[in-house]
Each structure stands twice: as structure tokens, then as C-alpha cells.
CSV table of N, CA and C and ligand atoms in Angstrom, one decimal:
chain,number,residue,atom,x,y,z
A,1,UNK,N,-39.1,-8.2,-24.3
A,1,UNK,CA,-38.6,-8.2,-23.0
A,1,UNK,C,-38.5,-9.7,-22.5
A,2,UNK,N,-37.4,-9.9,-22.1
A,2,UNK,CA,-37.1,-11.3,-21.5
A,2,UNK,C,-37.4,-11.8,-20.4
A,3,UNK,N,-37.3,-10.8,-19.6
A,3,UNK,CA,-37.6,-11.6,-18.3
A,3,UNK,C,-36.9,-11.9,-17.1
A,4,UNK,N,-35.5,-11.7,-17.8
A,4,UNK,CA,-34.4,-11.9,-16.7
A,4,UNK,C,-34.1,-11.1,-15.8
A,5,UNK,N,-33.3,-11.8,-14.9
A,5,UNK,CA,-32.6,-10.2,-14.0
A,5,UNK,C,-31.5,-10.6,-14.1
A,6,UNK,N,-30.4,-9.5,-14.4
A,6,UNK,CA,-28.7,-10.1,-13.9
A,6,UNK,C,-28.0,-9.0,-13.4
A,7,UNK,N,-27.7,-9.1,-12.3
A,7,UNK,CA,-26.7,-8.4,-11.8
A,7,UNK,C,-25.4,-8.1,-12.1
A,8,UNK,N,-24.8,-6.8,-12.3
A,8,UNK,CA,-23.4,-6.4,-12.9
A,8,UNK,C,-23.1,-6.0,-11.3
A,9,UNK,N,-21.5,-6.8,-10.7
A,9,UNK,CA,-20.8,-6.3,-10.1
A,9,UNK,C,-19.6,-5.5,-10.5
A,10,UNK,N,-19.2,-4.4,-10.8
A,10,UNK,CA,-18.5,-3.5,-11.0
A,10,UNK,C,-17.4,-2.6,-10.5
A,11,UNK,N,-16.1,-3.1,-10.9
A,11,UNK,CA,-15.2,-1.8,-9.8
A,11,UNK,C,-15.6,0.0,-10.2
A,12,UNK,N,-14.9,0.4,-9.6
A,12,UNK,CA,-15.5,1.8,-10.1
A,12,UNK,C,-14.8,2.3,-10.4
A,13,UNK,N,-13.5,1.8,-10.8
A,13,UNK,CA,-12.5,2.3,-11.5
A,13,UNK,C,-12.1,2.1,-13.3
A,14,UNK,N,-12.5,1.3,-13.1
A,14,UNK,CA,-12.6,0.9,-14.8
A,14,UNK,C,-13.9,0.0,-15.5
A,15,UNK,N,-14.6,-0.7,-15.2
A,15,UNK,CA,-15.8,-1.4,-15.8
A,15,UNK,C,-17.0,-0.1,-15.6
A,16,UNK,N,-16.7,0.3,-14.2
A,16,UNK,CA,-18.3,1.0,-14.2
A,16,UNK,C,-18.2,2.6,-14.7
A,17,UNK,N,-17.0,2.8,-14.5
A,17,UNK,CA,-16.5,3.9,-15.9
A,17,UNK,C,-16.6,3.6,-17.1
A,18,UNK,N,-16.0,2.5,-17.8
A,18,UNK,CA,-16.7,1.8,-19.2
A,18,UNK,C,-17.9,1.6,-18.9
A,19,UNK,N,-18.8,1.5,-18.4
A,19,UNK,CA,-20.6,1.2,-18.9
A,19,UNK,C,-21.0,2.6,-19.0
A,20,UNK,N,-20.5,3.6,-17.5
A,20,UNK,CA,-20.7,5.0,-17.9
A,20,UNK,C,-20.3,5.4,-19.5
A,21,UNK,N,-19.3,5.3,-19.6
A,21,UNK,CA,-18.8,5.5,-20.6
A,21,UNK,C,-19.4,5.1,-22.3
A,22,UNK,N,-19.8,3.9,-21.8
A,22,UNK,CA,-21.0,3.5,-22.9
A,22,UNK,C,-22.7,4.1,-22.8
A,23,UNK,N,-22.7,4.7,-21.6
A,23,UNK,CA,-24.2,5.2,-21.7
A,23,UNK,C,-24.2,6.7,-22.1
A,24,UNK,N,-22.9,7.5,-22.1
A,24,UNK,CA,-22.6,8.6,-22.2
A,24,UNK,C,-22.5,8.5,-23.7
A,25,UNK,N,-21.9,7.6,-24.4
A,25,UNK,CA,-21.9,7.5,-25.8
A,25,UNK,C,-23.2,7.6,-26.4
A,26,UNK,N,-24.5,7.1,-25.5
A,26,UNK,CA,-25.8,6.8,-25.8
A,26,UNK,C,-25.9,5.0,-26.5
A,27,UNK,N,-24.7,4.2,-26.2
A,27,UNK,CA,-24.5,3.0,-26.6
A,27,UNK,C,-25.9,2.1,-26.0
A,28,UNK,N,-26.6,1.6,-26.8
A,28,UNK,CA,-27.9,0.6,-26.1
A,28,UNK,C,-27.1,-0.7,-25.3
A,29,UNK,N,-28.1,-0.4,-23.8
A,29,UNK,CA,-27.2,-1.6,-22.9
A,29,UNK,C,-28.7,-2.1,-22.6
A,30,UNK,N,-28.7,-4.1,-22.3
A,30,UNK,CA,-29.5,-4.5,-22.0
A,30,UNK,C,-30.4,-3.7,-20.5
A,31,UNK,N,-31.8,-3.6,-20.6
A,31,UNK,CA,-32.4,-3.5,-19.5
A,31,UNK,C,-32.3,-4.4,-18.1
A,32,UNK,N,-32.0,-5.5,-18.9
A,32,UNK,CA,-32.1,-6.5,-17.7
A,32,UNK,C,-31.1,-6.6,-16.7
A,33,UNK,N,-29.7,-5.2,-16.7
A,33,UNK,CA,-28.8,-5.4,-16.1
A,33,UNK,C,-29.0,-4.3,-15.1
A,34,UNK,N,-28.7,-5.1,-13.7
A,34,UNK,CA,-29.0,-3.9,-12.6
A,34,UNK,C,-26.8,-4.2,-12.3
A,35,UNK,N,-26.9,-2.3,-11.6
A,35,UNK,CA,-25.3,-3.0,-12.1
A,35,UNK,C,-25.2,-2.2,-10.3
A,36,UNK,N,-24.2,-3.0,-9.4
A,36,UNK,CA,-23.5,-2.5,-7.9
A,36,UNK,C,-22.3,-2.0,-8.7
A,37,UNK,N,-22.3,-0.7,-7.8
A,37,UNK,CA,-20.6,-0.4,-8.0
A,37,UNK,C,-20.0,-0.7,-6.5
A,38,UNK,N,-18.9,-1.4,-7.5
A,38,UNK,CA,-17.9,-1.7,-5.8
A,38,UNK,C,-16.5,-1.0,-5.8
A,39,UNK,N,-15.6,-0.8,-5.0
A,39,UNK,CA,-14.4,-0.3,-5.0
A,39,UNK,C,-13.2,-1.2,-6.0
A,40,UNK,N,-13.6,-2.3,-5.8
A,40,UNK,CA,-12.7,-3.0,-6.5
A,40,UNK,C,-13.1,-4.8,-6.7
A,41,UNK,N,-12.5,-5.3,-7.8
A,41,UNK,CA,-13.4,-6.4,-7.8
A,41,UNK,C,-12.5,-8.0,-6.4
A,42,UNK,N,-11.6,-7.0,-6.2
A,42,UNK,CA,-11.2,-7.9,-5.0
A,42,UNK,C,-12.0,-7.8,-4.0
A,43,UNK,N,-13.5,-6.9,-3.6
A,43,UNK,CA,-14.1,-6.9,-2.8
A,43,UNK,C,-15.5,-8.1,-3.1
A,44,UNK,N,-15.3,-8.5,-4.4
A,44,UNK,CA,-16.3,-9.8,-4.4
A,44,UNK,C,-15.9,-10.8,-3.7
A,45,UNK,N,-16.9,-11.0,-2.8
A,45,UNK,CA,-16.8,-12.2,-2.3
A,45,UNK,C,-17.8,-13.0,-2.9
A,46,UNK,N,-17.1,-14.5,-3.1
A,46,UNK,CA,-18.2,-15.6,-3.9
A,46,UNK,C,-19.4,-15.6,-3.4
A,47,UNK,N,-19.4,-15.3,-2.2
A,47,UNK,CA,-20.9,-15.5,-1.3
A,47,UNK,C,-21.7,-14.5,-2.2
A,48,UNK,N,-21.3,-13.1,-2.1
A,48,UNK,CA,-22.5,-12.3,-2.5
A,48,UNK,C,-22.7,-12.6,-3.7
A,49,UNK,N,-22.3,-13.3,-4.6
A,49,UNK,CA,-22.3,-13.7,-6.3
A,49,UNK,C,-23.5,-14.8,-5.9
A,50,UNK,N,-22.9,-15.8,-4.8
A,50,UNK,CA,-24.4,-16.8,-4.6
A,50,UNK,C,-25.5,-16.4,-3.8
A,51,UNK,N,-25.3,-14.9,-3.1
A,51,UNK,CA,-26.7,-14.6,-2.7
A,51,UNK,C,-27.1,-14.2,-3.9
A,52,UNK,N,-26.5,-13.4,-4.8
A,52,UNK,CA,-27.4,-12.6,-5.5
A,52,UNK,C,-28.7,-14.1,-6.3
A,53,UNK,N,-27.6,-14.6,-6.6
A,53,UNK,CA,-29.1,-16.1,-7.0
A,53,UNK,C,-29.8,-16.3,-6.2
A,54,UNK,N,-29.7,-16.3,-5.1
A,54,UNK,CA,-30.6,-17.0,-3.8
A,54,UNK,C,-31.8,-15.6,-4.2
A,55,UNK,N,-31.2,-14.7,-4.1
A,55,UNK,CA,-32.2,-13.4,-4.4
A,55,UNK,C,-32.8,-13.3,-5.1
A,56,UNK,N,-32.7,-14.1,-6.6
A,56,UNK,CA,-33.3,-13.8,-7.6
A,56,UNK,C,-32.8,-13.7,-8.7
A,57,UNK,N,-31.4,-13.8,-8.8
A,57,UNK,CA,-30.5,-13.5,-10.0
A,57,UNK,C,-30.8,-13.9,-11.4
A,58,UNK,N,-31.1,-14.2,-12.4
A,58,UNK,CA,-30.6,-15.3,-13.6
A,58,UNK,C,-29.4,-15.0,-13.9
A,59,UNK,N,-29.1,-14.1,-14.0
A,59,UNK,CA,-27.0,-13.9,-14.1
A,59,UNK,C,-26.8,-13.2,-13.1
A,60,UNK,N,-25.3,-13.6,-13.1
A,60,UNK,CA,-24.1,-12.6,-12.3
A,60,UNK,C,-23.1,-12.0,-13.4
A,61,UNK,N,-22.8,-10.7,-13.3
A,61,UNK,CA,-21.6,-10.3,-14.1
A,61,UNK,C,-20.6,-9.7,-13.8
A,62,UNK,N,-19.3,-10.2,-13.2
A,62,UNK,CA,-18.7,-9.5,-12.3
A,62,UNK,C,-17.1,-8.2,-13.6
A,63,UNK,N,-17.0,-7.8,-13.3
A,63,UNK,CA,-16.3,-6.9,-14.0
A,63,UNK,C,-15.3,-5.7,-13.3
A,64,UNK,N,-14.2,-5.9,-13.7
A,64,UNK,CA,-13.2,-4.9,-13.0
A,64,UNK,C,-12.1,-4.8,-14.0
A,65,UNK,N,-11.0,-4.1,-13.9
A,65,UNK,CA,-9.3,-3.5,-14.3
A,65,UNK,C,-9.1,-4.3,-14.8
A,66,UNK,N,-8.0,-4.2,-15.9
A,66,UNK,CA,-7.5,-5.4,-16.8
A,66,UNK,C,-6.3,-5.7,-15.5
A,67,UNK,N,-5.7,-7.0,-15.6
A,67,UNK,CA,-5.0,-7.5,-14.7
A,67,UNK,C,-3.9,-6.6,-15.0
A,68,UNK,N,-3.6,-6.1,-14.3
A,68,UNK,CA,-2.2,-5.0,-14.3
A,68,UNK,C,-2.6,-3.8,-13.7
A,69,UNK,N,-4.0,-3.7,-14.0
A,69,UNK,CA,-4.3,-2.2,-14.1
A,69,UNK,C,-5.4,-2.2,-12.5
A,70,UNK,N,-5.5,-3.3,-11.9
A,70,UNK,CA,-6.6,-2.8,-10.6
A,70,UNK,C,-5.8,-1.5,-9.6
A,71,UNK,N,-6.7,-0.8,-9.2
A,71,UNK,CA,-6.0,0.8,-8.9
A,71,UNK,C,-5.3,0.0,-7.4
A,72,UNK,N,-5.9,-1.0,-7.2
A,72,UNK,CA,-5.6,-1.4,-6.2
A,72,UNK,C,-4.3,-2.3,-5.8
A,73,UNK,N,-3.3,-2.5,-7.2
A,73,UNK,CA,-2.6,-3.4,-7.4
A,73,UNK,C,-3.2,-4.8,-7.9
A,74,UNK,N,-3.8,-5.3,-6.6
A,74,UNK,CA,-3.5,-7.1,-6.6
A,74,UNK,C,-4.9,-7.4,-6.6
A,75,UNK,N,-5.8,-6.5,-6.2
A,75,UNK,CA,-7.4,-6.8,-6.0
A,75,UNK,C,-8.4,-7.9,-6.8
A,76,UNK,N,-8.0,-7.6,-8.5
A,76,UNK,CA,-8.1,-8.3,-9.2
A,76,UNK,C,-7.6,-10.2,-9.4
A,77,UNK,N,-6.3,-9.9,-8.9
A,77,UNK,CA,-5.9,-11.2,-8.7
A,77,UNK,C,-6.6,-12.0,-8.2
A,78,UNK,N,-6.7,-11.1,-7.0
A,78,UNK,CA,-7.3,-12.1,-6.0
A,78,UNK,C,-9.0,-13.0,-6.4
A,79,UNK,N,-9.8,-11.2,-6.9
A,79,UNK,CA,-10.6,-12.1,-7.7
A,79,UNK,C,-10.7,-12.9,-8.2
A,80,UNK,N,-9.8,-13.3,-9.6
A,80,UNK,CA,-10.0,-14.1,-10.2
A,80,UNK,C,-9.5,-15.7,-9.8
A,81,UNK,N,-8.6,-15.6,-8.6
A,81,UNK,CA,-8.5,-17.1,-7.9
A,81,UNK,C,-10.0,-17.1,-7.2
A,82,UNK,N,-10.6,-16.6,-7.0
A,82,UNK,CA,-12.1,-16.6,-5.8
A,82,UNK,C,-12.9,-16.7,-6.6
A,83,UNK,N,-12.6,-16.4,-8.2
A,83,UNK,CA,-14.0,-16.4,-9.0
A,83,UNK,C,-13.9,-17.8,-9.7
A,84,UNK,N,-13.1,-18.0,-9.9
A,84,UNK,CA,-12.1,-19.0,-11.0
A,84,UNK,C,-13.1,-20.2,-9.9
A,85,UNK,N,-12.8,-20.1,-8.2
A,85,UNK,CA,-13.2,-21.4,-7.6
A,85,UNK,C,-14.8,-21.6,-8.0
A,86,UNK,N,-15.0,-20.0,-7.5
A,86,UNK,CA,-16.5,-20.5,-7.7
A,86,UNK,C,-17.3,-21.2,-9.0
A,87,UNK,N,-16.6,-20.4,-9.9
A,87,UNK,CA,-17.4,-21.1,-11.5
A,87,UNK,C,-17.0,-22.4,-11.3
A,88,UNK,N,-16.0,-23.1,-10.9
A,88,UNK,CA,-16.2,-24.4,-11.0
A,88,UNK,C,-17.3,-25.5,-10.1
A,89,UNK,N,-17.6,-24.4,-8.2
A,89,UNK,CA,-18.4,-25.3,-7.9
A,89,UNK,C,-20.0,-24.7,-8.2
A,90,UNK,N,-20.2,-24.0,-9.5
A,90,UNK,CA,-21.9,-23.7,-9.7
A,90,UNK,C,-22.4,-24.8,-9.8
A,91,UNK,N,-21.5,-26.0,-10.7
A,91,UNK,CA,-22.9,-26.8,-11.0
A,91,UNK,C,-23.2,-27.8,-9.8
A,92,UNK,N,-22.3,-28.0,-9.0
A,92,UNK,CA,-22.5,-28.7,-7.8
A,92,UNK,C,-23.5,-27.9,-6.9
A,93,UNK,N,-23.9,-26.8,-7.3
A,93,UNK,CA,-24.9,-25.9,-6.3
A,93,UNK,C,-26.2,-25.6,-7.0
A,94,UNK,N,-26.2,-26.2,-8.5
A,94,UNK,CA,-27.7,-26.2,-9.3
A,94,UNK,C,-27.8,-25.2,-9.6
A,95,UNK,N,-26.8,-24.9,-10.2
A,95,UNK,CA,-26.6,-23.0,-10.9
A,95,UNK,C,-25.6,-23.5,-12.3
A,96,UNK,N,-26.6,-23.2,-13.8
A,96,UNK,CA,-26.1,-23.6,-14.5
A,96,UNK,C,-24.5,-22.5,-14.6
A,97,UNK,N,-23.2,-23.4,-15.2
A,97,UNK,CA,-22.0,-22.2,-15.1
A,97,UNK,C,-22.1,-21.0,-16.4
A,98,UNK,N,-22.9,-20.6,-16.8
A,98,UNK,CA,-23.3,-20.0,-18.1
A,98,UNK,C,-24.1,-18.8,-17.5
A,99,UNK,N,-24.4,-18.9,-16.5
A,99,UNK,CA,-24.6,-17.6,-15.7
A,99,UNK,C,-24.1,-16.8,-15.3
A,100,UNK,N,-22.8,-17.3,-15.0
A,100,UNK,CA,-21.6,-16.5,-14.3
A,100,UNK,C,-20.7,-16.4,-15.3
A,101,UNK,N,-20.3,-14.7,-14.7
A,101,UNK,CA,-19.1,-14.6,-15.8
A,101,UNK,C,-18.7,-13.1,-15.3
A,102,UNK,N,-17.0,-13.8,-15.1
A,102,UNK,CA,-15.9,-12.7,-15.0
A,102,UNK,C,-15.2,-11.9,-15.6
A,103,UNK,N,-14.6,-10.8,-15.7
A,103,UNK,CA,-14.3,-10.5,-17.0
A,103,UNK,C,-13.7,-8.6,-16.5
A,104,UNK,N,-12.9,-8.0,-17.4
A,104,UNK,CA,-11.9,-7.2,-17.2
A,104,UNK,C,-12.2,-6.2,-18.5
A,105,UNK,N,-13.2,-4.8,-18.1
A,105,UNK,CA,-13.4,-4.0,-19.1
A,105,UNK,C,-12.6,-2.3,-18.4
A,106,UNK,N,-11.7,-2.4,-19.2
A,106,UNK,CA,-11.0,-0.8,-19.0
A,106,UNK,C,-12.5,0.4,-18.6
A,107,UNK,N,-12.2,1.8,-18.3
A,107,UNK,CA,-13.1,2.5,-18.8
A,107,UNK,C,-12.7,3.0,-19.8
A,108,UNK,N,-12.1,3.2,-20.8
A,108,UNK,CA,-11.7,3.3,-22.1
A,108,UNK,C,-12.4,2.3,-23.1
A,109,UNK,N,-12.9,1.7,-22.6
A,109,UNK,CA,-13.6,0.2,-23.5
A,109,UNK,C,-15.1,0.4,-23.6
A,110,UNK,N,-15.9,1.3,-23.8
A,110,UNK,CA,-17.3,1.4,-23.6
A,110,UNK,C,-18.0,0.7,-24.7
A,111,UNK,N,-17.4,0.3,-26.0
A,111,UNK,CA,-18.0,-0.6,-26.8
A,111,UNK,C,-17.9,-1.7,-26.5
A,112,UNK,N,-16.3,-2.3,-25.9
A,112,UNK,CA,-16.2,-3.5,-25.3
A,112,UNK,C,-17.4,-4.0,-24.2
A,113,UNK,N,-17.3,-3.1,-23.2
A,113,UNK,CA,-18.3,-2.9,-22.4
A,113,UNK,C,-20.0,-3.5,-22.6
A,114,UNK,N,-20.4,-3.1,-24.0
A,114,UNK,CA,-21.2,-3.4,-24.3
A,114,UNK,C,-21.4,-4.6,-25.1
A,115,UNK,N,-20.8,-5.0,-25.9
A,115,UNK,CA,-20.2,-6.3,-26.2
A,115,UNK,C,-20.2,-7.2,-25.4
A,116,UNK,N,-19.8,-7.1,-23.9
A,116,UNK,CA,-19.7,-7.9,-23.0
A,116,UNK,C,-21.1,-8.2,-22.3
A,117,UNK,N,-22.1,-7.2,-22.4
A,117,UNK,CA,-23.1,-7.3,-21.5
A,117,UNK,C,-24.1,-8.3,-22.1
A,118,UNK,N,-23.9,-7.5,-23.6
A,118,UNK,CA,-24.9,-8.2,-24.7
A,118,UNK,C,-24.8,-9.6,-25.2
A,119,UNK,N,-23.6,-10.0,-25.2
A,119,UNK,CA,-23.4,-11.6,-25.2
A,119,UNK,C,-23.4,-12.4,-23.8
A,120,UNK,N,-23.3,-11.5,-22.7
A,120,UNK,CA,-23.9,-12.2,-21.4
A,120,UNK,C,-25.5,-12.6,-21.3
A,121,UNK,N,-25.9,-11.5,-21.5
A,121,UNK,CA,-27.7,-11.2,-21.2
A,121,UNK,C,-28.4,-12.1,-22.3
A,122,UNK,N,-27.5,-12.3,-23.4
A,122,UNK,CA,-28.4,-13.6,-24.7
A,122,UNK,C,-28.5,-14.6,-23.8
A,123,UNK,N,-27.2,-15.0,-23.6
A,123,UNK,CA,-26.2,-16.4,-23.2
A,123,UNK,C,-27.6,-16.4,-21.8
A,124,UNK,N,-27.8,-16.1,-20.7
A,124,UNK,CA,-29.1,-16.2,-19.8
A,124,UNK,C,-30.6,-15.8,-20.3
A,125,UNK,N,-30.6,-14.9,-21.6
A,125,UNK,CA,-31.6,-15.1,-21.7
A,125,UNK,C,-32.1,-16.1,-22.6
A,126,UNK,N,-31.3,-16.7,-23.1
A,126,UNK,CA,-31.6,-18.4,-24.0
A,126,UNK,C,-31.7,-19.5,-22.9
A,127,UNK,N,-31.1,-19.2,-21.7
A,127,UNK,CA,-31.5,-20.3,-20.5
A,127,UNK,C,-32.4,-19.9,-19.8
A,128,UNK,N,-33.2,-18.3,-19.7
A,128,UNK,CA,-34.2,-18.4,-19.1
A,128,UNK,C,-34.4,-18.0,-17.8
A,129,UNK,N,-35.3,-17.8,-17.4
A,129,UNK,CA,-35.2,-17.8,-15.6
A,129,UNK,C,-34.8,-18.9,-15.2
A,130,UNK,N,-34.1,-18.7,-13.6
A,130,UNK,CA,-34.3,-19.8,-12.8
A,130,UNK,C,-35.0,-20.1,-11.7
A,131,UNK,N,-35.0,-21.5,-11.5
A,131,UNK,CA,-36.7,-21.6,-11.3
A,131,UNK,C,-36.1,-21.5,-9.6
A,132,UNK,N,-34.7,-21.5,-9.2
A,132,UNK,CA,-34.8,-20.8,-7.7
A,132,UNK,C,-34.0,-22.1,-6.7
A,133,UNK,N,-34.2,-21.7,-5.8
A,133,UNK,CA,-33.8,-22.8,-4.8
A,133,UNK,C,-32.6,-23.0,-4.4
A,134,UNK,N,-31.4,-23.3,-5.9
A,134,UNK,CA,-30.3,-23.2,-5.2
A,134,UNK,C,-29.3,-22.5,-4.9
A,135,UNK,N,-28.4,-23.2,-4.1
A,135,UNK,CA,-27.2,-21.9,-3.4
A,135,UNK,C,-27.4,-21.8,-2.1
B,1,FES,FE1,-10.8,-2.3,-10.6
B,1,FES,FE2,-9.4,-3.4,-8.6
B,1,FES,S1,-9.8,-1.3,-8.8
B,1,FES,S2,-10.4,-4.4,-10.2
């Protein structure tokens, strides 16, 4: 057991249907992932990506529709200009960028799915907890 905690933000149209999808397979998903379902990942805002650190986080994992496919049309877009900013100003906020991470799993993808979780949850569990503070 590692120790970490990382939060999966999720649309509920395709990622959080691929992780369903991967748990319905009976596919082994890290414990350490507590996962929000959202409507869509154009409803992230960077802020709650940096509360969730302030809260406690060692990762963030944000996840929605392959770009073409948000139910929402453009939702995704938008994320990834809002996410794209944030990863660049983590390290100016004392949040290593290896924490964060954006990313586009169909629900048809439940292997990908887990592929994605499990190379995230190494990638933070090789850096460890954070010891807090910033953000
Ligand atoms: Fe999935 Fe927009 S509905 S990213």
C-alpha cells in the first residue's frame, strides 16, 4: 500500500463509463484512486484540480471523450486550453507537473482505462506524498 491519494475527475460519458467498464470486466484498478463523476470535462475548472491538492491530493486525473467525441461538442476543447494552462503554471505553485495529468478514455476503452490509471498512480507513487502547503 502506498499511501497516496489521487483523484480521478471523470465525464460520465466516456472515461467514467471506461473505468465502469473496466471494473465490470473485473480489470484490477489502483486503490488509491477516488474518482468524481462530472458531466463533462469542460466542467473542470483549474481551481478545483488545485483545491483538490490543497485538500490533500498526491495526484489529479482528469479524463473525458476523445476530442471529437465530448457529448457536449466543444466541452473537451475547452478543457484542454484550461488544462494545457494549468500544467504549465504547477511548478510555479510547488506542485510537482507529474501529478497532473489529462487525458481522453472512450467508454469502449476499459483496458486503456486502466493502463492510464496504473501508469499515473506509479508515476505519484514514486514521488510520494506531498508534504502540503502549496496552491
Ligand atoms: Fe465527455 Fe465532454 S462529455 S468530455
Amino acid at each position: 500500500m502506498s499511501g497516496v491519494k489521487i483523484i480521478g475527475l471523470l465525464c460520465n460519458w466516456c472515461s467514467y463509463a471506461g473505468a465502469d467498464m473496466a471494473g465490470t470486466a473485473r480489470m484490477k484498478q489502483p486503490a488509491a484512486l477516488r474518482v468524481v463523476r462530472l458531466p463533462c470535462t469542460g466542467r473542470v475548472n483549474p481551481l478545483l484540480v488545485l483545491k483538490a491538492f490543497q485538500e490533500g491530493a498526491d495526484g489529479v486525473l482528469v479524463s473525458g471523450c476523445h476530442p471529437g467525441d465530448c457529448h457536449y461538442n466543444e466541452g473537451n476543447y475547452y478543457a484542454r486550453r484550461r488544462l494545457e494552462l494549468l500544467a504549465a503554471m504547477l511548478p510555479a505553485l510547488g506542485i510537482e507537473p507529474e501529478r497532473f495529468r489529462y487525458t481522453w478514455v472512450s467508454a469502449s476503452e476499459g483496458a486503456r482505462w486502466t493502463e492510464v490509471v496504473e501508469e499515473f498512480t506509479g508515476r505519484v507513487e514514486a514521488l510520494g506524498p506531498r508534504d502540503g502547503g502549496a496552491a
